[in-house]
XYZ file of C-alpha atoms in Angstrom:
323
model
C 100.949 154.158 45.323
C 100.970 150.180 46.532
C 101.613 147.609 43.388
C 98.547 145.895 43.136
C 100.192 142.857 41.353
C 103.103 142.491 43.069
C 100.981 142.610 46.833
C 98.631 139.885 45.355
C 102.060 138.319 44.644
C 103.485 138.729 48.125
C 100.306 137.480 50.252
C 99.730 133.915 47.791
C 103.065 132.755 48.435
C 102.065 134.303 52.788
C 101.224 130.293 52.705
C 104.324 128.616 51.343
C 106.231 130.964 53.639
C 104.333 130.486 56.384
C 104.313 126.166 55.833
C 108.056 126.241 55.203
C 108.585 128.808 58.735
C 107.208 125.844 60.614
C 108.705 123.288 58.867
C 111.818 124.718 59.986
C 111.455 125.046 63.437
C 110.111 121.230 63.707
C 110.181 119.737 65.780
C 109.287 122.365 68.714
C 107.765 119.902 70.724
C 107.340 116.323 71.398
C 106.236 113.957 68.841
C 103.534 111.346 69.379
C 103.990 107.720 67.961
C 100.713 106.241 68.186
C 100.875 101.871 67.603
C 98.144 100.028 66.903
C 99.333 97.094 69.220
C 99.359 96.813 73.365
C 103.010 97.343 75.291
C 105.236 93.780 74.806
C 104.338 93.014 71.558
C 106.828 92.831 68.855
C 105.585 96.183 66.928
C 105.426 98.091 70.390
C 109.518 96.521 71.223
C 110.814 97.554 67.074
C 109.171 101.305 67.746
C 110.388 101.723 70.679
C 113.860 100.349 69.892
C 113.909 102.799 66.919
C 112.428 105.135 67.672
C 114.681 105.768 70.445
C 116.865 106.577 68.295
C 115.384 108.553 65.740
C 114.105 111.195 69.271
C 118.636 111.623 69.106
C 118.463 112.088 65.785
C 115.786 114.732 66.289
C 117.001 116.555 69.326
C 113.363 116.051 70.454
C 111.109 113.659 73.157
C 108.748 110.912 71.021
C 106.597 109.557 73.049
C 104.696 105.614 71.744
C 101.339 105.535 72.758
C 99.604 102.068 72.368
C 96.158 101.972 71.067
C 95.306 97.696 70.438
C 91.957 97.282 68.752
C 89.418 96.890 66.694
C 92.118 95.504 64.008
C 94.487 98.315 63.791
C 91.646 100.874 63.353
C 91.427 102.919 66.669
C 95.159 103.962 66.264
C 94.306 104.432 62.379
C 91.576 106.687 63.063
C 93.287 108.665 65.768
C 95.713 109.443 63.542
C 93.845 109.788 60.462
C 92.040 112.808 62.074
C 95.022 114.193 63.700
C 96.377 117.514 62.501
C 98.804 117.376 59.990
C 101.824 118.353 61.514
C 104.167 116.105 62.063
C 103.574 115.621 65.539
C 101.298 113.026 65.294
C 102.692 109.445 63.434
C 101.275 106.093 62.790
C 103.411 103.171 63.449
C 101.214 101.298 60.451
C 101.508 97.530 60.254
C 100.848 95.991 56.997
C 97.439 94.793 58.330
C 96.125 98.614 58.923
C 97.216 99.187 55.204
C 96.439 96.737 53.181
C 95.202 93.702 54.340
C 91.674 95.810 56.404
C 90.586 97.743 53.296
C 89.883 93.770 51.596
C 88.487 91.913 54.401
C 86.388 94.491 56.403
C 82.974 95.963 54.797
C 83.862 99.389 56.201
C 86.838 101.471 57.848
C 86.658 104.629 60.374
C 89.694 105.851 57.919
C 90.543 105.160 54.523
C 94.205 104.473 54.286
C 94.468 105.426 51.030
C 93.718 108.942 51.234
C 94.316 109.660 55.243
C 97.930 108.673 55.617
C 101.074 110.022 53.197
C 104.501 107.301 54.158
C 107.110 108.631 56.149
C 109.310 105.588 55.071
C 109.525 102.193 55.278
C 110.561 100.484 58.699
C 111.134 96.718 58.080
C 109.805 92.886 56.591
C 109.124 90.421 58.999
C 109.160 86.694 57.604
C 106.336 84.087 59.240
C 107.101 80.338 60.026
C 104.450 77.437 59.368
C 105.691 74.891 62.254
C 104.655 71.696 63.333
C 103.935 69.171 66.198
C 106.666 67.155 66.339
C 104.298 64.626 65.858
C 103.194 65.335 62.584
C 105.539 62.919 60.820
C 106.738 65.153 58.600
C 110.067 67.200 58.283
C 109.272 69.623 55.137
C 106.615 71.457 53.124
C 105.591 68.463 50.296
C 105.808 66.071 53.269
C 103.177 68.044 55.208
C 100.951 68.127 51.464
C 101.194 64.894 50.864
C 100.356 64.166 54.218
C 97.560 66.043 54.250
C 96.311 64.888 51.621
C 97.017 61.082 52.372
C 94.763 62.058 56.155
C 91.963 64.383 55.327
C 90.712 66.023 58.131
C 93.444 65.116 60.907
C 95.436 68.292 60.703
C 94.594 71.511 61.560
C 96.389 74.997 62.175
C 96.378 77.586 64.893
C 95.989 81.080 63.608
C 95.078 84.354 64.383
C 91.508 84.220 62.049
C 90.904 83.941 58.399
C 90.791 87.282 58.055
C 94.640 88.015 59.163
C 97.260 87.058 58.497
C 98.478 83.678 59.682
C 94.753 82.961 58.720
C 95.239 84.327 55.115
C 98.529 82.666 55.065
C 97.567 79.524 55.880
C 94.108 79.305 53.500
C 96.947 80.864 50.697
C 99.452 77.598 51.180
C 95.914 75.625 51.168
C 94.871 76.550 48.105
C 98.243 76.393 46.529
C 98.717 73.134 47.426
C 94.874 71.388 47.442
C 94.925 70.621 50.289
C 92.177 71.275 53.154
C 93.665 71.984 56.919
C 91.356 73.078 59.177
C 91.907 76.721 60.616
C 91.607 76.906 64.528
C 90.940 80.704 64.886
C 92.388 82.145 68.222
C 92.032 85.392 69.677
C 95.587 85.738 71.185
C 97.982 83.626 69.754
C 99.677 82.849 73.285
C 96.947 80.486 73.674
C 97.110 78.999 70.223
C 100.834 78.515 70.516
C 100.289 76.395 74.259
C 97.647 73.992 72.250
C 100.348 73.170 69.382
C 102.647 72.610 72.364
C 100.056 70.322 73.578
C 99.685 68.487 70.029
C 96.108 69.546 70.037
C 96.602 71.514 67.261
C 98.965 70.001 64.574
C 100.313 73.578 63.312
C 100.790 77.277 63.717
C 101.946 79.791 61.102
C 104.215 82.360 63.660
C 106.684 85.504 63.295
C 110.332 84.731 63.654
C 110.376 86.310 67.104
C 107.501 84.374 68.828
C 109.039 80.826 66.634
C 112.828 81.615 67.234
C 112.678 79.837 71.144
C 110.465 76.543 69.896
C 112.119 76.083 66.971
C 115.796 76.498 68.545
C 114.199 73.783 71.960
C 112.756 71.932 68.803
C 109.533 71.591 70.766
C 108.508 73.145 67.132
C 109.448 71.681 63.855
C 110.073 74.689 61.367
C 108.779 73.365 57.608
C 108.799 77.012 55.734
C 109.307 80.590 55.579
C 107.023 82.801 54.129
C 109.189 85.249 52.219
C 111.004 84.296 48.978
C 114.381 84.691 50.303
C 116.023 82.471 53.477
C 116.220 84.975 56.710
C 119.742 85.784 57.814
C 119.791 83.483 61.087
C 117.543 80.779 60.168
C 119.232 79.859 56.368
C 117.829 76.245 57.468
C 114.472 76.763 56.539
C 113.143 76.927 53.064
C 110.988 79.492 51.790
C 107.655 78.469 50.436
C 108.795 79.397 47.179
C 111.047 76.702 46.542
C 108.013 74.610 46.357
C 105.140 77.629 45.350
C 106.990 79.743 42.985
C 106.333 83.372 43.344
C 105.167 83.100 46.610
C 105.845 86.160 49.139
C 104.191 87.240 52.235
C 106.063 89.011 54.681
C 104.386 91.078 57.401
C 106.188 95.170 57.545
C 105.658 97.917 59.194
C 106.225 101.663 57.760
C 105.767 105.228 59.849
C 103.003 107.031 57.774
C 101.590 110.531 58.974
C 97.925 112.539 58.374
C 97.410 113.234 54.826
C 98.802 117.250 53.780
C 101.661 116.957 56.630
C 104.242 119.178 55.388
C 107.253 118.285 52.803
C 109.919 119.412 54.596
C 109.258 117.728 57.746
C 108.271 114.678 56.193
C 112.095 114.578 54.291
C 113.214 115.772 57.602
C 111.817 112.006 59.745
C 112.631 109.934 56.584
C 116.457 111.064 57.044
C 116.445 110.430 60.265
C 114.722 107.196 60.127
C 116.853 106.351 57.253
C 120.037 107.144 59.269
C 118.458 104.626 62.588
C 117.465 102.108 60.250
C 121.195 101.896 58.433
C 123.556 102.277 61.622
C 124.784 98.677 62.256
C 123.725 97.996 65.224
C 119.971 98.834 64.825
C 119.773 96.711 61.924
C 121.648 93.548 63.358
C 119.563 93.800 66.813
C 116.353 94.407 64.660
C 117.888 90.856 63.138
C 117.801 89.354 66.350
C 114.140 90.384 66.991
C 113.426 88.306 63.543
C 112.450 91.822 61.352
C 115.112 92.945 58.108
C 115.518 96.528 57.159
C 117.048 98.305 53.939
C 116.341 101.451 55.696
C 114.054 103.577 55.210
C 113.548 103.755 51.215
C 112.329 106.895 48.738
C 109.123 108.478 49.134
C 108.344 107.237 45.547
C 109.811 103.258 46.730
C 107.842 103.300 49.633
C 104.500 104.662 47.565
C 104.893 102.151 45.273
C 105.555 99.413 47.888
C 102.450 100.074 49.719
C 100.554 100.217 46.118
C 101.942 97.286 45.045
C 100.687 95.497 48.341
C 97.465 97.114 48.670
C 96.691 95.236 45.384
C 98.245 91.766 45.664
C 96.150 91.488 48.474
C 93.002 92.745 46.803
C 93.593 89.454 44.586
C 94.883 87.307 47.331
C 91.584 87.862 49.674
C 89.420 88.088 45.772
C 90.671 84.122 45.271
C 91.282 82.894 48.686
C 87.480 84.250 49.208
C 86.643 85.506 53.094
C 83.883 88.018 52.837
C 84.058 90.949 54.706
C 82.776 91.463 57.799
């Protein structure tokens, strides 16, 4: 006679057994990592650099797929709707996970419910730069000049609801100055207009700003993070003028919700081994990004949750209406 209790117990354990077996055999096929920016953009460059090494750790091919457009929504939606089997991942920017929910009325994905964190990649500071014709060398001098010359300054950004636009608006609010934003759909045009002096100020990530700082065609005034950046120690943080100001871009790898924990753990370990390797950390610094490793699941959940709340507050105080 079959022991009914034992039979049911064995049957109940079957899904967990199958999941564990599946995770042990993973990865048995190429992994796809979706990037929400075009090939050659900074997130794409970092993704290919890191994932090439993760591929070696896992012993499996990793294919990078670029799905730019709709403020990250096309790529995010694609991954959110993918099977949670560890074979489709999202190279997510901070905008995709914590900014978009507060600047758009609706999104075709839910960053809080559709994804689970695999590991954080790196942080990237932004730099406030001025054209040499502006008679200032520091943020404090810029604020004083803006107050003495209302309406004379403008700043190139990627739009009022995007990172540089939010940063500019937040600085303006804290400094109580009105500097007109000039939004650009492509920042290379904004850079050209700033270099030509048609716009006086611009906010750029370090990789985009480095050459202009080196050749002195643009003057660095302040850094968006609390700490000074390695290799750019001469640029003071905005926090030295406005305490606790901390506004950095960051990237994280996430997977569709429901991806087995064992697979996430394998990915996290592989990422951490790559990111803590001195040669990779050094290469990231050369590009303008700084890493402390992939972090634990708890650390990443807490970080993303805190960033989500911080941007909710920031957007509310700045006041842009969601589109």
